[in-house]
Amino acid sequence: MGQSLFLNPLEMVPVLISYVIISIISLLLIYKKKMNRKITIIILFLSILIPGLIFGLSMHPVFASQQIFIFIFNITRNPAMISRILPSIVIISIVLAVFVVSTLIFGRIFCSYACPLGAAQELISNINFKNKVKKSKYAVSLPNKVTNSIRVTFFITMIVTSITWGFALFSIINPFKAFSIFQNILNPVVLIVPILILVLILISSIFIYRPWCTILCPFGTVAWLTSRFSFFKLRRNDNCTKCQACEKVCPTSEAFINSNKSRCYLCNRCVEICPANAIEFDKNK
């Protein structure tokens, strides 16, 4: 995933199409209650493979958001650049707006299944480890106040450094670039740091549910703010017996009745475990 402001729209199209297809398929499966663990794992693998490894993540909402802030820095320093940069920024802004609007309608469906990094973390969380790491004293559950403080601080810092100094803070810890192995096969040195960051995230995923998504991801911060207002959510219906089975398996504690679902990744664990078929992906009634 490059950091150039001069995007080639043709490079964005394949990965964006793959995002849309994966998201739509996932939404339909969840809505029809056809999603299960095996299908989930298949979709997660496809997300890692297609938009990730094959297309090299040529476009991602995190990349889009930072480019807009860098654009502001550039035109304030050199207004003459606007004619050259504006077409790319308009495209980036439209794409980013679509991502944000999708969270307002369907919640975090992109983060859940279409984002390759999110898919990799979710995949690890679905592994049944033979050792007792997953549910032992070594498993880590970070308080919401801690994760929210870190993510907001990082997001604000990214905005300020981009607009004030034109400094691409995210590019320093860009784990998404690790997926562009085939695109950088002749220059593998540029992937050393991204791959190390990605490995660290994946190892952390053994102990923390989606550590990148819940702690640092800039788009994850936006989705955390917007998805609480989403039109469609996983909701309990009148069949609920209040057995609390869903609450016990939810990795983000979003299965509680009064939860706003801002951290719900539509992992479907609650739907699968419910003995009364009382959870459905539905609009607010």
Short mmCIF file of C-alpha atoms in Angstrom, two decimals:
data_model
loop_
_atom_site.label_atom_id
_atom_site.label_comp_id
_atom_site.label_asym_id
_atom_site.label_seq_id
_atom_site.Cartn_x
_atom_site.Cartn_y
_atom_site.Cartn_z
CA MET A 1 0.00 0.00 0.00
CA GLY A 2 1.71 3.12 -1.17
CA GLN A 3 1.71 6.51 0.43
CA SER A 4 1.59 8.58 -2.75
CA LEU A 5 -1.08 11.23 -3.09
CA PHE A 6 -1.30 10.60 -6.83
CA LEU A 7 -3.46 7.52 -6.84
CA ASN A 8 -4.15 5.56 -9.98
CA PRO A 9 -7.90 4.90 -9.77
CA LEU A 10 -7.48 1.71 -11.79
CA GLU A 11 -5.29 0.27 -9.04
CA MET A 12 -8.05 0.89 -6.50
CA VAL A 13 -10.89 -0.75 -8.42
CA PRO A 14 -10.05 -4.46 -7.94
CA VAL A 15 -9.50 -4.23 -4.19
CA LEU A 16 -12.62 -2.09 -3.71
CA ILE A 17 -14.71 -4.57 -5.70
CA SER A 18 -13.37 -7.41 -3.56
CA TYR A 19 -14.29 -5.46 -0.41
CA VAL A 20 -17.85 -4.98 -1.68
CA ILE A 21 -18.32 -8.61 -2.71
CA ILE A 22 -16.97 -10.01 0.56
CA SER A 23 -19.04 -7.56 2.61
CA ILE A 24 -22.28 -8.30 0.72
CA ILE A 25 -21.82 -12.07 0.97
CA SER A 26 -21.09 -11.79 4.69
CA LEU A 27 -24.09 -9.53 5.28
CA LEU A 28 -26.45 -11.90 3.48
CA LEU A 29 -25.15 -14.91 5.39
CA ILE A 30 -25.52 -13.14 8.73
CA TYR A 31 -28.96 -11.78 7.86
CA LYS A 32 -30.19 -15.21 6.69
CA LYS A 33 -28.58 -16.88 9.72
CA LYS A 34 -26.47 -19.06 7.44
CA MET A 35 -23.13 -17.92 8.84
CA ASN A 36 -21.29 -20.52 10.91
CA ARG A 37 -17.73 -21.04 12.04
CA LYS A 38 -16.65 -23.00 8.95
CA ILE A 39 -18.07 -20.43 6.56
CA THR A 40 -16.57 -17.64 8.66
CA ILE A 41 -13.10 -19.16 8.39
CA ILE A 42 -13.46 -19.56 4.62
CA ILE A 43 -14.49 -15.91 4.20
CA LEU A 44 -11.64 -14.75 6.43
CA PHE A 45 -9.13 -16.71 4.35
CA LEU A 46 -10.57 -15.22 1.15
CA SER A 47 -10.25 -11.72 2.60
CA ILE A 48 -6.60 -12.27 3.45
CA LEU A 49 -5.94 -13.83 0.04
CA ILE A 50 -7.82 -11.59 -2.41
CA PRO A 51 -7.80 -7.93 -1.26
CA GLY A 52 -4.76 -8.69 0.89
CA LEU A 53 -2.13 -10.79 -0.87
CA ILE A 54 -3.38 -10.71 -4.46
CA PHE A 55 -4.27 -7.01 -4.69
CA GLY A 56 -1.76 -5.88 -2.06
CA LEU A 57 -4.23 -3.64 -0.24
CA SER A 58 -3.89 -0.84 -2.81
CA MET A 59 -6.69 0.99 -0.96
CA HIS A 60 -7.74 0.90 2.67
CA PRO A 61 -9.77 3.43 4.72
CA VAL A 62 -6.81 3.99 7.05
CA PHE A 63 -4.67 4.99 4.08
CA ALA A 64 -7.51 7.15 2.74
CA SER A 65 -7.99 9.09 5.96
CA GLN A 66 -4.31 9.93 6.37
CA GLN A 67 -3.98 11.03 2.75
CA ILE A 68 -6.75 13.59 3.25
CA PHE A 69 -4.90 15.09 6.21
CA ILE A 70 -1.61 15.15 4.26
CA PHE A 71 -3.49 16.86 1.42
CA ILE A 72 -4.55 19.67 3.75
CA PHE A 73 -0.92 20.16 4.78
CA ASN A 74 0.27 20.28 1.16
CA ILE A 75 -2.23 22.82 -0.13
CA THR A 76 -1.72 25.14 2.85
CA ARG A 77 2.01 25.18 2.08
CA ASN A 78 1.72 25.18 -1.69
CA PRO A 79 -1.75 26.08 -3.04
CA ALA A 80 -0.54 25.49 -6.61
CA MET A 81 -0.50 21.75 -5.91
CA ILE A 82 -4.27 21.60 -5.57
CA SER A 83 -4.89 21.13 -9.30
CA ARG A 84 -2.60 18.08 -9.37
CA ILE A 85 -3.67 16.49 -6.11
CA LEU A 86 -7.39 17.30 -6.03
CA PRO A 87 -8.62 14.54 -8.41
CA SER A 88 -6.99 11.84 -6.30
CA ILE A 89 -8.22 13.37 -3.06
CA VAL A 90 -11.80 13.59 -4.38
CA ILE A 91 -11.69 9.88 -5.19
CA ILE A 92 -10.16 9.05 -1.80
CA SER A 93 -12.78 11.17 0.00
CA ILE A 94 -15.66 9.47 -1.81
CA VAL A 95 -14.28 6.03 -1.02
CA LEU A 96 -13.75 6.94 2.63
CA ALA A 97 -17.28 8.36 2.83
CA VAL A 98 -18.68 5.08 1.52
CA PHE A 99 -16.78 3.16 4.21
CA VAL A 100 -18.10 5.46 6.94
CA VAL A 101 -21.69 5.37 5.65
CA SER A 102 -21.53 1.57 5.57
CA THR A 103 -20.85 1.56 9.32
CA LEU A 104 -23.89 3.75 9.87
CA ILE A 105 -26.07 1.26 8.01
CA PHE A 106 -24.56 -2.18 8.62
CA GLY A 107 -22.16 -1.67 11.51
CA ARG A 108 -18.58 -2.90 11.27
CA ILE A 109 -19.08 -5.35 8.42
CA PHE A 110 -15.93 -4.16 6.63
CA CYS A 111 -13.79 -4.49 9.75
CA SER A 112 -15.39 -7.85 10.49
CA TYR A 113 -14.86 -9.71 7.24
CA ALA A 114 -13.48 -7.62 4.35
CA CYS A 115 -10.40 -6.04 5.96
CA PRO A 116 -7.49 -8.50 5.57
CA LEU A 117 -5.84 -7.43 8.82
CA GLY A 118 -9.12 -7.68 10.70
CA ALA A 119 -9.69 -11.08 9.08
CA ALA A 120 -6.26 -12.33 10.17
CA GLN A 121 -6.92 -11.33 13.79
CA GLU A 122 -10.41 -12.84 13.71
CA LEU A 123 -9.00 -16.04 12.25
CA ILE A 124 -6.57 -16.40 15.13
CA SER A 125 -9.37 -15.78 17.63
CA ASN A 126 -11.27 -18.70 16.06
CA ILE A 127 -8.45 -21.17 16.57
CA ASN A 128 -8.97 -23.68 19.34
CA PHE A 129 -5.53 -23.76 20.92
CA LYS A 130 -4.56 -27.04 22.57
CA ASN A 131 -2.78 -25.19 25.32
CA LYS A 132 -4.73 -23.12 27.82
CA VAL A 133 -3.62 -19.69 26.69
CA LYS A 134 -7.01 -18.60 25.35
CA LYS A 135 -8.96 -18.92 28.58
CA SER A 136 -6.25 -18.85 31.18
CA LYS A 137 -4.73 -16.26 33.42
CA TYR A 138 -2.54 -15.24 30.47
CA ALA A 139 -5.47 -14.01 28.39
CA VAL A 140 -5.72 -10.23 28.49
CA SER A 141 -8.92 -8.22 28.73
CA LEU A 142 -8.17 -4.53 28.51
CA PRO A 143 -10.66 -2.09 30.06
CA ASN A 144 -12.62 -0.05 27.54
CA LYS A 145 -11.34 3.17 29.11
CA VAL A 146 -7.77 2.10 28.36
CA THR A 147 -8.34 1.03 24.75
CA ASN A 148 -10.54 4.04 24.01
CA SER A 149 -7.97 6.45 25.45
CA ILE A 150 -5.15 4.92 23.40
CA ARG A 151 -7.09 4.83 20.15
CA VAL A 152 -8.38 8.40 20.46
CA THR A 153 -4.92 9.70 21.40
CA PHE A 154 -3.31 7.95 18.43
CA PHE A 155 -6.02 9.15 16.05
CA ILE A 156 -5.72 12.78 17.18
CA THR A 157 -1.92 12.57 17.02
CA MET A 158 -2.14 11.24 13.46
CA ILE A 159 -4.39 14.13 12.44
CA VAL A 160 -2.26 16.81 14.11
CA THR A 161 1.08 15.54 12.79
CA SER A 162 -0.33 15.12 9.27
CA ILE A 163 -1.95 18.55 9.03
CA THR A 164 0.74 20.48 10.93
CA TRP A 165 3.95 18.88 9.66
CA GLY A 166 2.84 16.65 6.80
CA PHE A 167 4.21 13.73 8.80
CA ALA A 168 2.71 10.37 7.84
CA LEU A 169 2.69 8.86 11.33
CA PHE A 170 0.73 5.82 10.23
CA SER A 171 3.35 4.90 7.63
CA ILE A 172 5.81 4.15 10.45
CA ILE A 173 3.65 1.36 11.86
CA ASN A 174 1.83 0.38 8.68
CA PRO A 175 1.01 -3.34 9.09
CA PHE A 176 -1.14 -3.30 5.93
CA LYS A 177 1.95 -2.95 3.73
CA ALA A 178 3.00 -6.43 4.87
CA PHE A 179 0.30 -7.86 2.61
CA SER A 180 1.92 -6.39 -0.52
CA ILE A 181 4.50 -9.17 -0.73
CA PHE A 182 3.98 -9.87 -4.42
CA GLN A 183 3.95 -6.17 -5.30
CA ASN A 184 7.32 -5.69 -3.56
CA ILE A 185 8.95 -8.98 -4.50
CA LEU A 186 11.91 -7.13 -6.05
CA ASN A 187 12.27 -4.80 -3.07
CA PRO A 188 11.55 -6.95 0.01
CA VAL A 189 13.53 -4.67 2.34
CA VAL A 190 10.61 -2.22 2.51
CA LEU A 191 8.50 -4.97 4.07
CA ILE A 192 10.75 -5.77 7.03
CA VAL A 193 9.16 -3.33 9.50
CA PRO A 194 5.56 -3.88 8.31
CA ILE A 195 5.97 -7.64 8.58
CA LEU A 196 7.44 -7.35 12.08
CA ILE A 197 4.52 -5.15 13.14
CA LEU A 198 2.05 -7.60 11.58
CA VAL A 199 3.65 -10.55 13.37
CA LEU A 200 3.48 -8.65 16.67
CA ILE A 201 -0.22 -7.93 16.08
CA LEU A 202 -0.98 -11.56 15.24
CA ILE A 203 0.88 -12.86 18.29
CA SER A 204 -1.00 -10.35 20.44
CA SER A 205 -4.24 -11.68 18.93
CA ILE A 206 -3.68 -14.91 20.85
CA PHE A 207 -4.12 -13.00 24.09
CA ILE A 208 -6.22 -9.96 23.09
CA TYR A 209 -9.24 -10.00 20.81
CA ARG A 210 -8.44 -7.94 17.70
CA PRO A 211 -5.68 -5.83 19.33
CA TRP A 212 -5.07 -3.66 16.27
CA CYS A 213 -8.77 -2.97 15.72
CA THR A 214 -9.52 -2.17 19.34
CA ILE A 215 -6.39 -0.20 20.25
CA LEU A 216 -4.73 1.56 17.30
CA CYS A 217 -6.62 1.37 14.01
CA PRO A 218 -7.60 4.91 12.91
CA PHE A 219 -10.58 3.70 10.92
CA GLY A 220 -11.48 1.47 13.83
CA THR A 221 -11.76 4.65 15.90
CA VAL A 222 -14.14 6.19 13.37
CA ALA A 223 -16.18 2.97 13.18
CA TRP A 224 -16.30 2.81 16.97
CA LEU A 225 -17.92 6.26 16.96
CA THR A 226 -20.34 5.66 14.07
CA SER A 227 -21.38 2.01 14.36
CA ARG A 228 -23.25 2.67 17.62
CA PHE A 229 -25.78 4.49 15.42
CA SER A 230 -25.97 1.77 12.77
CA PHE A 231 -29.37 0.92 11.33
CA PHE A 232 -28.78 -2.85 11.35
CA LYS A 233 -27.38 -4.60 14.42
CA LEU A 234 -27.40 -8.02 16.03
CA ARG A 235 -30.42 -7.72 18.32
CA ARG A 236 -32.33 -9.97 20.67
CA ASN A 237 -35.92 -10.79 19.77
CA ASP A 238 -38.86 -11.91 21.89
CA ASN A 239 -37.56 -15.49 22.00
CA CYS A 240 -34.81 -14.46 24.42
CA THR A 241 -34.89 -16.46 27.67
CA LYS A 242 -32.13 -14.37 29.28
CA CYS A 243 -29.92 -17.44 29.66
CA GLN A 244 -26.86 -15.17 29.08
CA ALA A 245 -25.17 -17.72 26.81
CA CYS A 246 -24.48 -14.97 24.27
CA GLU A 247 -22.90 -12.73 26.88
CA LYS A 248 -20.47 -15.47 27.90
CA VAL A 249 -19.10 -16.02 24.39
CA CYS A 250 -19.03 -12.40 23.19
CA PRO A 251 -15.36 -11.33 22.90
CA THR A 252 -16.19 -7.63 23.24
CA SER A 253 -18.95 -7.74 25.88
CA GLU A 254 -21.38 -6.27 23.35
CA ALA A 255 -24.02 -8.99 23.78
CA PHE A 256 -25.58 -7.29 26.78
CA ILE A 257 -29.12 -6.04 26.19
CA ASN A 258 -28.32 -2.34 26.62
CA SER A 259 -25.07 -2.38 24.65
CA ASN A 260 -24.79 0.15 21.81
CA LYS A 261 -22.81 -2.38 19.71
CA SER A 262 -20.04 0.13 18.97
CA ARG A 263 -17.44 -2.64 19.36
CA CYS A 264 -19.48 -5.44 17.80
CA TYR A 265 -17.55 -7.14 14.98
CA LEU A 266 -20.48 -9.32 13.88
CA CYS A 267 -18.43 -12.40 14.70
CA ASN A 268 -21.70 -14.37 15.00
CA ARG A 269 -20.66 -16.24 18.15
CA CYS A 270 -23.80 -15.04 19.94
CA VAL A 271 -26.07 -16.23 17.13
CA GLU A 272 -24.47 -19.67 17.02
CA ILE A 273 -24.57 -20.24 20.78
CA CYS A 274 -28.14 -19.03 21.36
CA PRO A 275 -30.38 -22.03 22.20
CA ALA A 276 -33.58 -20.07 21.56
CA ASN A 277 -32.76 -18.61 18.13
CA ALA A 278 -33.27 -15.22 19.77
CA ILE A 279 -30.58 -13.13 18.05
CA GLU A 280 -30.98 -11.70 14.58
CA PHE A 281 -29.31 -9.13 12.38
CA ASP A 282 -32.12 -6.65 12.01
CA LYS A 283 -32.99 -2.98 11.83
CA ASN A 284 -34.14 -0.96 14.79
CA LYS A 285 -37.85 -1.49 15.34
#
